[in-house]
Amino acid sequence: MAVRLGVGCFKLLFSLCPFILSPWANGESPGRCGYQACPAVNPKMLNVHLVPHTHDDVGWLKTVDQYYYGANTGIQRAGVQYILDSVIPQLQADPTKRFIYVEVAFFYRWWKQQTDSMKKLVKQLVNEGRLEFVNGGWCMNDEATTHYNSIIDQMTLGFQFLNETFGECGRPRVAWHIDPFGHSREQASLFAQMGFDGFFFGRLDYQDKQSREDLKEMEQMWRASANLPKPNADLFTGVLPNGYNPPSKLCWDVLCSDEPIKDIKDMDEYNVDQIVSYFIQTAHKQAKHYRTKHIIMTMGSDFHFQDANMWYTNLDKLIKYVNAAQNTGSDVNVLYSTPSCYLYELNKANLTWSVKSDDFFPYADGPHQFWTGYFTSRPALKRYERLSNNFLQVCNQLEVLGASGSHIGPYGVGDSSVLKKAMGVAQHHDAVSGTEKQHVADDYAKKLAKGWDQCEVLISNALSSLSGMKQNFIFCNKLNISVCPRIEELGNFTVTLYNPLARAVSVYVRIPVNGTDYTVSDPTGSSVLNQVVAVSNFTKKLRKDRGYAVNELVFPARVAALGFSTYSVSRKSDSSVFSRLFKSVRRKKGLTIENKYIRVLFDVDTGLMSGIENLQKNLSLPVTQSFHWYSASTGNHKSSQKSGAYIFRPKQGSPIPMSTNVKTYTVQTDLFQEVYQNVSSWCSQVVRLYKNQKFVELEWTVGPIPVDDNVGKEVISRFDTPLKTDGIFYTDSNGREILTRRRDYRPTWKLNQTEPIAGNYYPVNSRIYMKDGKTQLTVLPDRSQGGSSIRDGSLELMVHRRLLYDDNRGVGEALSEPGYDGNGLIVRGKHLVFLDTVDASAELHRLQAQAEYMAPWTIMAEGTGAPYSTHLNHISEFSALKEELPQNLHLLTLAQWDSQSFLIRLEHQFEMGESSVYSKPVTVDLANLFSAFEITSVEEMSLGFNQRKEDVSRLTWKTVQEAHDVKSASSRNDISKHTVVLNPMEIRTFRVHIQHR
Ligand SMILES: *[C@@H]1O[C@H](CO)[C@@H](O)[C@H](O)[C@H]1NC(C)=O
Ligand SMILES: [Zn+2]
């Protein structure tokens, strides 16, 4: 066999063999990897594909660095470097052996430390399909709490390393999410668009699994988009039989304690016959739930293969003795294999597969074990991660726009790669998910902060190069708690807003100051209406000793598309203006605030929001917004399961209202109106309406959650209305398409609901809404949260949780975050609330959700700077675009790829039927888009940027005919002269070469 020849030569490769192997003496053999490298199977038998694998968490109980080195053994005996060190010689010695590797964050560290000869050997193994990369992202990302922008980026980062290092043979064919706690539909859609041929995972609801086993639907086609034409978002999906573990009794790692295969006949403990018959029986049992003559067994688990010899020695014997039993009538054939080789056999079976079009949330591994707590766990880390994506996109864009001036400039060497990697790590299913130990959560945050530091240098370089002015830039990363010490003391300063969206935006800027009277001028020098208000007591209590500004300066700003606008601020002598700001408007029935679009009503007795009116549409809805908390279960007679980092399990009964008497005061200015609600000693909220904004902003501050009564608490913000919603509500999938949710119901099996609250929770990344025939209430959170509609007309989002016990899923800590001063975490965040007609709502929430995750970045600077670069004048407004993109088109990515080329992703951000205006196909001319540079060549790529679009060829599958097929947006679009057409929800990815103007 070809494989054997290559290997036989291997040991001689660098002395004799180069002559015979000359075309690939550099270690790059031609295409023997991929499906061509798959092992032979026996078509008459039941083939058992043994997949030796290791599941290496990119941080969990230990930090990613500790896992790499195998440090901190007191917590866990796990060291990834030893795994790779140990596996490679095993593969080298025997060409039939296979191993897969998944997490590039680890592999890349190991690779950097290897000698040239080891690198050659590894390339050889990859080229022969003996070492295969599967999934291939920087990490194996969480699916519930991740945003699609960051999923795409982290996969692209992993793919980039694999392509650079191994070329085509390093390209993963199969997606492999064996551990994430439930599976989103958008993830499957993105995987399909990345060119994967199939997807395997381990965790799904235990009832779902049972019914799939019975129906033989463990493997089927996932139609993962309601918008993309099939098969673009079709992904063949398989549920693994044992999660990702081996069958019981067959675990042969140093971390396991099963009996080895003892095959010396005359020894007392000889157990070959016993294991062979057990194995054959196990294989047949498993095969009952699957449809082909092939089954898969995952031989490995968390951090397995540190001593690969132990696994392989026993697997060798297993294969030898089980296959020997064929001579005595067994029909079981065992072989070393990989997920892609298994998938290939399924494909060749040429069956017709059933189709699924919902998702795999929520995940429960028992009647009282719903993994819906992690949708909210560690809310501050979740926000920091989301904000870090915002900052990374700004950094990536300015790296392109500032050209070489962004890398080397007056502020030092700017580098986006540190933040890219930190974000790659943060997507891991124990990172942004909030299911790691506290010290590991701290490490994720620290890695992000280091990435921010590098991007701040890059951005400073780029801005001085683009503006022609070298300045003392000040990055204020605590504006949400009114802290920016360097600015507070200054009389004059500038505020530069960089807008990463390809359309101009209007925002309100809030900056901590100490004066009471300021002049603000816009980029043209015209003065801008502004307002100074006192920093609230809520904020003072939260920021503690981090800042002392007494006031906030607020002004509206308009920021150029894909560019910046610089505003100047100067302090005037103090006046007494703001004493007249504190006045409340009381009507007969209560208090209201309003602008020209929205009126918000409050109940005089309770102080709670009691209604919202849309003044333009003549809609009025009683809406009571209030905070409640669920008492965390510590186990009961039904189950000992406790609420914890993963699992949400409230005690039976209704949540407890935080307060029925909320003290309020209002602040009304020409620019905004606010109602301050003092809900309790550890919960407050500001309900805010800015002039000209069509939504109500609810800025909540929650914590430290008191637990001195020995009760863990899970806090929700709830919106109660009389809307007749019939059990239906809607949540987004990773920030993109919307899924319909129905209380106490699953689309694909008959649910036996055993947890009426936790079992109805779903991940909310960017929006949740409910509606009747006419009116829609939509809430946009600023980070991922768990959410639901527990009663008709009611929506809730879980904002914070603090628990006293571990939930027994491995993390081994109670989720009780210490926060800034060790007394418990205080979290501040925002909910944006829209009340509008059903028809108009999608336009509002689509555009606003985009404006939230790619918000303008505020960069301040001290007074005047020094001229820099060749510009004659200081440029205070800049846009890199010739014209703004239409509203339904989003510039998802603009980033440097390598020294020559750049990455552009364009996204149609509406679904079919969402908007009569914006759900239409849209055309854009790439050549005429950017003013900052000229595009000299365009090549369309797959979503993950590791293949040219024209080279993508996925396995094809037959599926059952469906009653109602997805209406496919027609017209395959071509790039003719750089003109690109995008259909609803389509993302198109381009590699371009550019020339700066
Ligand atoms: C992938 O690697 C090949 C071979 O090194 C290279 O020619 C190609 O440009 C790479 N693709 C990308 C997108 O970088
Ligand atoms: Zn894991």
PDB file of C-alpha atoms in Angstrom, residues 528-766:
ATOM      1  CA  VAL A 528     -22.741  70.846  20.165  1.00  0.00           C
ATOM      2  CA  LEU A 529     -25.466  70.917  22.729  1.00  0.00           C
ATOM      3  CA  ASN A 530     -24.215  69.211  25.858  1.00  0.00           C
ATOM      4  CA  GLN A 531     -25.276  68.567  29.385  1.00  0.00           C
ATOM      5  CA  VAL A 532     -23.517  68.055  32.671  1.00  0.00           C
ATOM      6  CA  VAL A 533     -25.140  65.894  35.320  1.00  0.00           C
ATOM      7  CA  ALA A 534     -23.985  64.611  38.660  1.00  0.00           C
ATOM      8  CA  VAL A 535     -22.536  61.121  38.891  1.00  0.00           C
ATOM      9  CA  SER A 536     -25.243  59.075  40.576  1.00  0.00           C
ATOM     10  CA  ASN A 537     -24.907  57.521  43.984  1.00  0.00           C
ATOM     11  CA  PHE A 538     -25.495  54.169  42.310  1.00  0.00           C
ATOM     12  CA  THR A 539     -22.324  54.670  40.312  1.00  0.00           C
ATOM     13  CA  LYS A 540     -20.319  56.012  43.251  1.00  0.00           C
ATOM     14  CA  LYS A 541     -21.217  52.981  45.271  1.00  0.00           C
ATOM     15  CA  LEU A 542     -20.195  50.685  42.446  1.00  0.00           C
ATOM     16  CA  ARG A 543     -16.896  52.266  41.421  1.00  0.00           C
ATOM     17  CA  LYS A 544     -15.613  52.527  45.000  1.00  0.00           C
ATOM     18  CA  ASP A 545     -12.076  53.952  45.064  1.00  0.00           C
ATOM     19  CA  ARG A 546     -11.474  53.647  41.335  1.00  0.00           C
ATOM     20  CA  GLY A 547     -12.544  57.174  40.476  1.00  0.00           C
ATOM     21  CA  TYR A 548     -13.834  60.393  41.975  1.00  0.00           C
ATOM     22  CA  ALA A 549     -15.353  62.397  39.140  1.00  0.00           C
ATOM     23  CA  VAL A 550     -18.374  64.295  40.414  1.00  0.00           C
ATOM     24  CA  ASN A 551     -20.112  64.869  37.093  1.00  0.00           C
ATOM     25  CA  GLU A 552     -20.734  63.373  33.700  1.00  0.00           C
ATOM     26  CA  LEU A 553     -20.570  65.317  30.473  1.00  0.00           C
ATOM     27  CA  VAL A 554     -23.104  64.086  27.945  1.00  0.00           C
ATOM     28  CA  PHE A 555     -23.307  65.060  24.294  1.00  0.00           C
ATOM     29  CA  PRO A 556     -24.645  63.584  21.066  1.00  0.00           C
ATOM     30  CA  ALA A 557     -22.135  62.652  18.420  1.00  0.00           C
ATOM     31  CA  ARG A 558     -22.384  61.543  14.866  1.00  0.00           C
ATOM     32  CA  VAL A 559     -19.548  59.326  13.723  1.00  0.00           C
ATOM     33  CA  ALA A 560     -18.453  58.809  10.150  1.00  0.00           C
ATOM     34  CA  ALA A 561     -18.861  55.376   8.570  1.00  0.00           C
ATOM     35  CA  LEU A 562     -15.834  53.118   8.947  1.00  0.00           C
ATOM     36  CA  GLY A 563     -13.865  56.017  10.278  1.00  0.00           C
ATOM     37  CA  PHE A 564     -13.597  58.528  13.031  1.00  0.00           C
ATOM     38  CA  SER A 565     -14.897  61.870  14.157  1.00  0.00           C
ATOM     39  CA  THR A 566     -13.050  63.987  16.674  1.00  0.00           C
ATOM     40  CA  TYR A 567     -14.864  66.264  19.094  1.00  0.00           C
ATOM     41  CA  SER A 568     -13.147  68.909  21.222  1.00  0.00           C
ATOM     42  CA  VAL A 569     -14.142  69.640  24.765  1.00  0.00           C
ATOM     43  CA  SER A 570     -13.151  72.651  26.821  1.00  0.00           C
ATOM     44  CA  ARG A 571     -14.150  73.602  30.289  1.00  0.00           C
ATOM     45  CA  LYS A 572     -15.761  76.942  30.984  1.00  0.00           C
ATOM     46  CA  SER A 573     -15.875  78.592  34.358  1.00  0.00           C
ATOM     47  CA  ASP A 574     -18.298  76.753  36.536  1.00  0.00           C
ATOM     48  CA  SER A 575     -21.927  77.743  36.602  1.00  0.00           C
ATOM     49  CA  SER A 576     -24.958  76.574  38.416  1.00  0.00           C
ATOM     50  CA  VAL A 577     -26.879  75.156  35.474  1.00  0.00           C
ATOM     51  CA  PHE A 578     -27.375  71.738  36.697  1.00  0.00           C
ATOM     52  CA  SER A 579     -29.192  72.456  39.869  1.00  0.00           C
ATOM     53  CA  ARG A 580     -32.308  72.878  37.771  1.00  0.00           C
ATOM     54  CA  LEU A 581     -32.070  69.472  36.200  1.00  0.00           C
ATOM     55  CA  PHE A 582     -33.652  67.559  38.991  1.00  0.00           C
ATOM     56  CA  LYS A 583     -37.285  67.826  38.509  1.00  0.00           C
ATOM     57  CA  SER A 584     -39.766  65.141  38.016  1.00  0.00           C
ATOM     58  CA  VAL A 585     -42.866  65.230  35.954  1.00  0.00           C
ATOM     59  CA  ARG A 586     -45.732  63.723  37.848  1.00  0.00           C
ATOM     60  CA  ARG A 587     -48.972  63.124  36.128  1.00  0.00           C
ATOM     61  CA  LYS A 588     -52.173  62.165  37.795  1.00  0.00           C
ATOM     62  CA  LYS A 589     -51.518  58.489  37.623  1.00  0.00           C
ATOM     63  CA  GLY A 590     -47.766  58.545  37.898  1.00  0.00           C
ATOM     64  CA  LEU A 591     -44.505  59.526  36.541  1.00  0.00           C
ATOM     65  CA  THR A 592     -43.540  59.515  32.863  1.00  0.00           C
ATOM     66  CA  ILE A 593     -40.567  60.208  30.683  1.00  0.00           C
ATOM     67  CA  GLU A 594     -40.786  60.642  26.954  1.00  0.00           C
ATOM     68  CA  ASN A 595     -39.162  61.714  23.735  1.00  0.00           C
ATOM     69  CA  LYS A 596     -40.793  62.102  20.366  1.00  0.00           C
ATOM     70  CA  TYR A 597     -40.984  58.337  19.807  1.00  0.00           C
ATOM     71  CA  ILE A 598     -41.528  56.746  23.172  1.00  0.00           C
ATOM     72  CA  ARG A 599     -43.253  57.432  26.440  1.00  0.00           C
ATOM     73  CA  VAL A 600     -42.439  55.321  29.491  1.00  0.00           C
ATOM     74  CA  LEU A 601     -44.851  55.223  32.404  1.00  0.00           C
ATOM     75  CA  PHE A 602     -44.130  54.388  36.012  1.00  0.00           C
ATOM     76  CA  ASP A 603     -46.437  53.367  38.797  1.00  0.00           C
ATOM     77  CA  VAL A 604     -46.563  55.953  41.549  1.00  0.00           C
ATOM     78  CA  ASP A 605     -47.022  53.431  44.315  1.00  0.00           C
ATOM     79  CA  THR A 606     -44.460  50.821  43.370  1.00  0.00           C
ATOM     80  CA  GLY A 607     -41.990  52.962  41.428  1.00  0.00           C
ATOM     81  CA  LEU A 608     -41.808  50.251  38.761  1.00  0.00           C
ATOM     82  CA  MET A 609     -42.125  50.785  35.048  1.00  0.00           C
ATOM     83  CA  SER A 610     -45.761  50.245  34.239  1.00  0.00           C
ATOM     84  CA  GLY A 611     -46.153  50.932  30.551  1.00  0.00           C
ATOM     85  CA  ILE A 612     -44.574  51.864  27.245  1.00  0.00           C
ATOM     86  CA  GLU A 613     -46.202  53.857  24.475  1.00  0.00           C
ATOM     87  CA  ASN A 614     -44.953  54.124  20.942  1.00  0.00           C
ATOM     88  CA  LEU A 615     -46.088  57.653  20.115  1.00  0.00           C
ATOM     89  CA  GLN A 616     -45.546  57.461  16.371  1.00  0.00           C
ATOM     90  CA  LYS A 617     -47.356  54.174  15.920  1.00  0.00           C
ATOM     91  CA  ASN A 618     -50.033  54.841  18.458  1.00  0.00           C
ATOM     92  CA  LEU A 619     -49.243  51.677  20.364  1.00  0.00           C
ATOM     93  CA  SER A 620     -49.620  51.420  24.067  1.00  0.00           C
ATOM     94  CA  LEU A 621     -48.766  48.431  26.201  1.00  0.00           C
ATOM     95  CA  PRO A 622     -48.862  47.974  29.962  1.00  0.00           C
ATOM     96  CA  VAL A 623     -45.341  46.696  30.740  1.00  0.00           C
ATOM     97  CA  THR A 624     -44.283  46.037  34.288  1.00  0.00           C
ATOM     98  CA  GLN A 625     -40.536  45.623  34.549  1.00  0.00           C
ATOM     99  CA  SER A 626     -39.267  44.252  37.824  1.00  0.00           C
ATOM    100  CA  PHE A 627     -36.392  42.322  39.367  1.00  0.00           C
ATOM    101  CA  HIS A 628     -36.866  38.965  41.038  1.00  0.00           C
ATOM    102  CA  TRP A 629     -34.659  36.195  42.223  1.00  0.00           C
ATOM    103  CA  TYR A 630     -34.914  32.454  42.197  1.00  0.00           C
ATOM    104  CA  SER A 631     -33.702  30.605  45.281  1.00  0.00           C
ATOM    105  CA  ALA A 632     -31.123  28.132  44.126  1.00  0.00           C
ATOM    106  CA  SER A 633     -32.003  24.539  44.815  1.00  0.00           C
ATOM    107  CA  THR A 634     -29.670  22.619  47.070  1.00  0.00           C
ATOM    108  CA  GLY A 635     -31.390  19.357  46.215  1.00  0.00           C
ATOM    109  CA  ASN A 636     -34.738  17.943  47.281  1.00  0.00           C
ATOM    110  CA  HIS A 637     -36.603  14.661  47.495  1.00  0.00           C
ATOM    111  CA  LYS A 638     -36.767  14.374  43.711  1.00  0.00           C
ATOM    112  CA  SER A 639     -33.070  14.800  43.129  1.00  0.00           C
ATOM    113  CA  SER A 640     -29.979  15.875  45.007  1.00  0.00           C
ATOM    114  CA  GLN A 641     -29.056  18.128  42.086  1.00  0.00           C
ATOM    115  CA  LYS A 642     -27.974  21.618  43.153  1.00  0.00           C
ATOM    116  CA  SER A 643     -27.941  24.788  41.094  1.00  0.00           C
ATOM    117  CA  GLY A 644     -24.384  25.587  40.012  1.00  0.00           C
ATOM    118  CA  ALA A 645     -22.100  27.037  37.349  1.00  0.00           C
ATOM    119  CA  TYR A 646     -23.582  24.782  34.657  1.00  0.00           C
ATOM    120  CA  ILE A 647     -26.980  23.871  35.957  1.00  0.00           C
ATOM    121  CA  PHE A 648     -29.908  26.125  36.776  1.00  0.00           C
ATOM    122  CA  ARG A 649     -32.231  24.550  39.252  1.00  0.00           C
ATOM    123  CA  PRO A 650     -34.485  26.928  41.144  1.00  0.00           C
ATOM    124  CA  LYS A 651     -36.451  25.792  44.149  1.00  0.00           C
ATOM    125  CA  GLN A 652     -40.053  25.107  43.224  1.00  0.00           C
ATOM    126  CA  GLY A 653     -42.411  28.037  43.133  1.00  0.00           C
ATOM    127  CA  SER A 654     -42.386  31.577  41.868  1.00  0.00           C
ATOM    128  CA  PRO A 655     -39.363  33.834  41.951  1.00  0.00           C
ATOM    129  CA  ILE A 656     -39.192  36.291  44.796  1.00  0.00           C
ATOM    130  CA  PRO A 657     -39.754  39.960  43.935  1.00  0.00           C
ATOM    131  CA  MET A 658     -36.775  42.104  44.835  1.00  0.00           C
ATOM    132  CA  SER A 659     -38.977  44.954  45.975  1.00  0.00           C
ATOM    133  CA  THR A 660     -42.518  46.152  45.672  1.00  0.00           C
ATOM    134  CA  ASN A 661     -41.610  49.658  46.652  1.00  0.00           C
ATOM    135  CA  VAL A 662     -38.901  51.148  44.520  1.00  0.00           C
ATOM    136  CA  LYS A 663     -37.662  54.630  45.403  1.00  0.00           C
ATOM    137  CA  THR A 664     -37.255  56.792  42.332  1.00  0.00           C
ATOM    138  CA  TYR A 665     -36.030  60.183  41.250  1.00  0.00           C
ATOM    139  CA  THR A 666     -35.812  61.644  37.790  1.00  0.00           C
ATOM    140  CA  VAL A 667     -33.333  63.670  35.842  1.00  0.00           C
ATOM    141  CA  GLN A 668     -34.662  65.541  32.857  1.00  0.00           C
ATOM    142  CA  THR A 669     -32.531  67.450  30.419  1.00  0.00           C
ATOM    143  CA  ASP A 670     -32.828  68.541  26.833  1.00  0.00           C
ATOM    144  CA  LEU A 671     -30.815  65.524  25.767  1.00  0.00           C
ATOM    145  CA  PHE A 672     -32.226  62.754  27.893  1.00  0.00           C
ATOM    146  CA  GLN A 673     -34.671  61.824  30.593  1.00  0.00           C
ATOM    147  CA  GLU A 674     -33.931  59.321  33.291  1.00  0.00           C
ATOM    148  CA  VAL A 675     -35.703  57.599  36.116  1.00  0.00           C
ATOM    149  CA  TYR A 676     -33.396  56.303  38.822  1.00  0.00           C
ATOM    150  CA  GLN A 677     -34.829  53.308  40.608  1.00  0.00           C
ATOM    151  CA  ASN A 678     -33.371  52.266  43.914  1.00  0.00           C
ATOM    152  CA  VAL A 679     -34.696  48.733  43.919  1.00  0.00           C
ATOM    153  CA  SER A 680     -32.884  47.338  46.940  1.00  0.00           C
ATOM    154  CA  SER A 681     -29.598  47.724  48.747  1.00  0.00           C
ATOM    155  CA  TRP A 682     -27.964  45.604  46.028  1.00  0.00           C
ATOM    156  CA  CYS A 683     -30.013  46.373  42.932  1.00  0.00           C
ATOM    157  CA  SER A 684     -30.620  49.614  41.100  1.00  0.00           C
ATOM    158  CA  GLN A 685     -31.589  50.704  37.641  1.00  0.00           C
ATOM    159  CA  VAL A 686     -31.688  53.773  35.458  1.00  0.00           C
ATOM    160  CA  VAL A 687     -34.464  53.886  32.880  1.00  0.00           C
ATOM    161  CA  ARG A 688     -33.249  56.245  30.202  1.00  0.00           C
ATOM    162  CA  LEU A 689     -34.625  57.827  27.082  1.00  0.00           C
ATOM    163  CA  TYR A 690     -32.237  59.786  24.931  1.00  0.00           C
ATOM    164  CA  LYS A 691     -33.588  62.345  22.548  1.00  0.00           C
ATOM    165  CA  ASN A 692     -34.281  60.775  19.165  1.00  0.00           C
ATOM    166  CA  GLN A 693     -33.703  57.179  20.176  1.00  0.00           C
ATOM    167  CA  LYS A 694     -36.429  54.696  19.496  1.00  0.00           C
ATOM    168  CA  PHE A 695     -35.723  52.426  22.430  1.00  0.00           C
ATOM    169  CA  VAL A 696     -35.772  52.588  26.191  1.00  0.00           C
ATOM    170  CA  GLU A 697     -32.424  51.917  27.806  1.00  0.00           C
ATOM    171  CA  LEU A 698     -32.464  50.053  31.098  1.00  0.00           C
ATOM    172  CA  GLU A 699     -29.104  50.252  32.822  1.00  0.00           C
ATOM    173  CA  TRP A 700     -29.159  47.789  35.709  1.00  0.00           C
ATOM    174  CA  THR A 701     -26.642  47.319  38.493  1.00  0.00           C
ATOM    175  CA  VAL A 702     -26.912  44.108  40.481  1.00  0.00           C
ATOM    176  CA  GLY A 703     -24.796  42.816  43.355  1.00  0.00           C
ATOM    177  CA  PRO A 704     -23.108  41.851  45.489  1.00  0.00           C
ATOM    178  CA  ILE A 705     -25.845  39.254  45.751  1.00  0.00           C
ATOM    179  CA  PRO A 706     -26.230  38.627  49.477  1.00  0.00           C
ATOM    180  CA  VAL A 707     -25.882  35.027  50.526  1.00  0.00           C
ATOM    181  CA  ASP A 708     -25.569  35.434  54.288  1.00  0.00           C
ATOM    182  CA  ASP A 709     -28.984  33.778  54.564  1.00  0.00           C
ATOM    183  CA  ASN A 710     -27.347  30.684  53.054  1.00  0.00           C
ATOM    184  CA  VAL A 711     -29.498  30.912  49.947  1.00  0.00           C
ATOM    185  CA  GLY A 712     -27.934  31.060  46.493  1.00  0.00           C
ATOM    186  CA  LYS A 713     -29.769  33.549  44.274  1.00  0.00           C
ATOM    187  CA  GLU A 714     -30.340  33.865  40.558  1.00  0.00           C
ATOM    188  CA  VAL A 715     -31.539  37.314  39.601  1.00  0.00           C
ATOM    189  CA  ILE A 716     -33.839  38.064  36.696  1.00  0.00           C
ATOM    190  CA  SER A 717     -35.231  41.175  35.077  1.00  0.00           C
ATOM    191  CA  ARG A 718     -38.794  40.457  34.006  1.00  0.00           C
ATOM    192  CA  PHE A 719     -41.203  42.212  31.641  1.00  0.00           C
ATOM    193  CA  ASP A 720     -44.852  41.409  32.251  1.00  0.00           C
ATOM    194  CA  THR A 721     -47.491  42.455  29.738  1.00  0.00           C
ATOM    195  CA  PRO A 722     -50.993  41.432  28.743  1.00  0.00           C
ATOM    196  CA  LEU A 723     -49.759  40.303  25.306  1.00  0.00           C
ATOM    197  CA  LYS A 724     -51.422  37.061  24.266  1.00  0.00           C
ATOM    198  CA  THR A 725     -48.398  35.028  23.301  1.00  0.00           C
ATOM    199  CA  ASP A 726     -49.742  31.507  23.478  1.00  0.00           C
ATOM    200  CA  GLY A 727     -46.547  30.039  24.918  1.00  0.00           C
ATOM    201  CA  ILE A 728     -44.436  31.366  22.045  1.00  0.00           C
ATOM    202  CA  PHE A 729     -41.355  33.556  22.229  1.00  0.00           C
ATOM    203  CA  TYR A 730     -38.285  34.098  20.089  1.00  0.00           C
ATOM    204  CA  THR A 731     -34.550  34.009  20.694  1.00  0.00           C
ATOM    205  CA  ASP A 732     -31.568  34.529  18.425  1.00  0.00           C
ATOM    206  CA  SER A 733     -28.998  31.879  17.592  1.00  0.00           C
ATOM    207  CA  ASN A 734     -25.472  33.218  18.240  1.00  0.00           C
ATOM    208  CA  GLY A 735     -26.631  36.698  17.246  1.00  0.00           C
ATOM    209  CA  ARG A 736     -27.955  35.767  13.785  1.00  0.00           C
ATOM    210  CA  GLU A 737     -31.099  33.892  12.803  1.00  0.00           C
ATOM    211  CA  ILE A 738     -34.142  33.811  15.048  1.00  0.00           C
ATOM    212  CA  LEU A 739     -35.592  30.602  16.470  1.00  0.00           C
ATOM    213  CA  THR A 740     -39.160  30.207  17.625  1.00  0.00           C
ATOM    214  CA  ARG A 741     -39.460  28.813  21.162  1.00  0.00           C
ATOM    215  CA  ARG A 742     -42.545  27.277  22.662  1.00  0.00           C
ATOM    216  CA  ARG A 743     -42.944  26.744  26.377  1.00  0.00           C
ATOM    217  CA  ASP A 744     -42.849  23.095  27.526  1.00  0.00           C
ATOM    218  CA  TYR A 745     -42.284  21.887  24.000  1.00  0.00           C
ATOM    219  CA  ARG A 746     -39.561  20.572  21.711  1.00  0.00           C
ATOM    220  CA  PRO A 747     -40.070  20.390  17.961  1.00  0.00           C
ATOM    221  CA  THR A 748     -38.574  16.924  17.506  1.00  0.00           C
ATOM    222  CA  TRP A 749     -39.742  14.780  20.413  1.00  0.00           C
ATOM    223  CA  LYS A 750     -42.545  14.634  22.926  1.00  0.00           C
ATOM    224  CA  LEU A 751     -41.139  16.446  25.926  1.00  0.00           C
ATOM    225  CA  ASN A 752     -41.799  15.281  29.440  1.00  0.00           C
ATOM    226  CA  GLN A 753     -41.206  18.610  31.199  1.00  0.00           C
ATOM    227  CA  THR A 754     -39.734  18.068  34.639  1.00  0.00           C
ATOM    228  CA  GLU A 755     -38.321  21.541  35.384  1.00  0.00           C
ATOM    229  CA  PRO A 756     -40.934  24.137  34.406  1.00  0.00           C
ATOM    230  CA  ILE A 757     -38.504  27.047  34.708  1.00  0.00           C
ATOM    231  CA  ALA A 758     -34.980  25.800  33.963  1.00  0.00           C
ATOM    232  CA  GLY A 759     -36.341  23.504  31.251  1.00  0.00           C
ATOM    233  CA  ASN A 760     -37.729  26.507  29.400  1.00  0.00           C
ATOM    234  CA  TYR A 761     -34.544  28.577  29.441  1.00  0.00           C
ATOM    235  CA  TYR A 762     -32.706  29.318  26.204  1.00  0.00           C
ATOM    236  CA  PRO A 763     -29.514  31.165  25.365  1.00  0.00           C
ATOM    237  CA  VAL A 764     -30.063  34.797  24.381  1.00  0.00           C
ATOM    238  CA  ASN A 765     -27.049  36.274  22.633  1.00  0.00           C
ATOM    239  CA  SER A 766     -28.453  39.462  21.263  1.00  0.00           C
TER     240      SER A 766
END
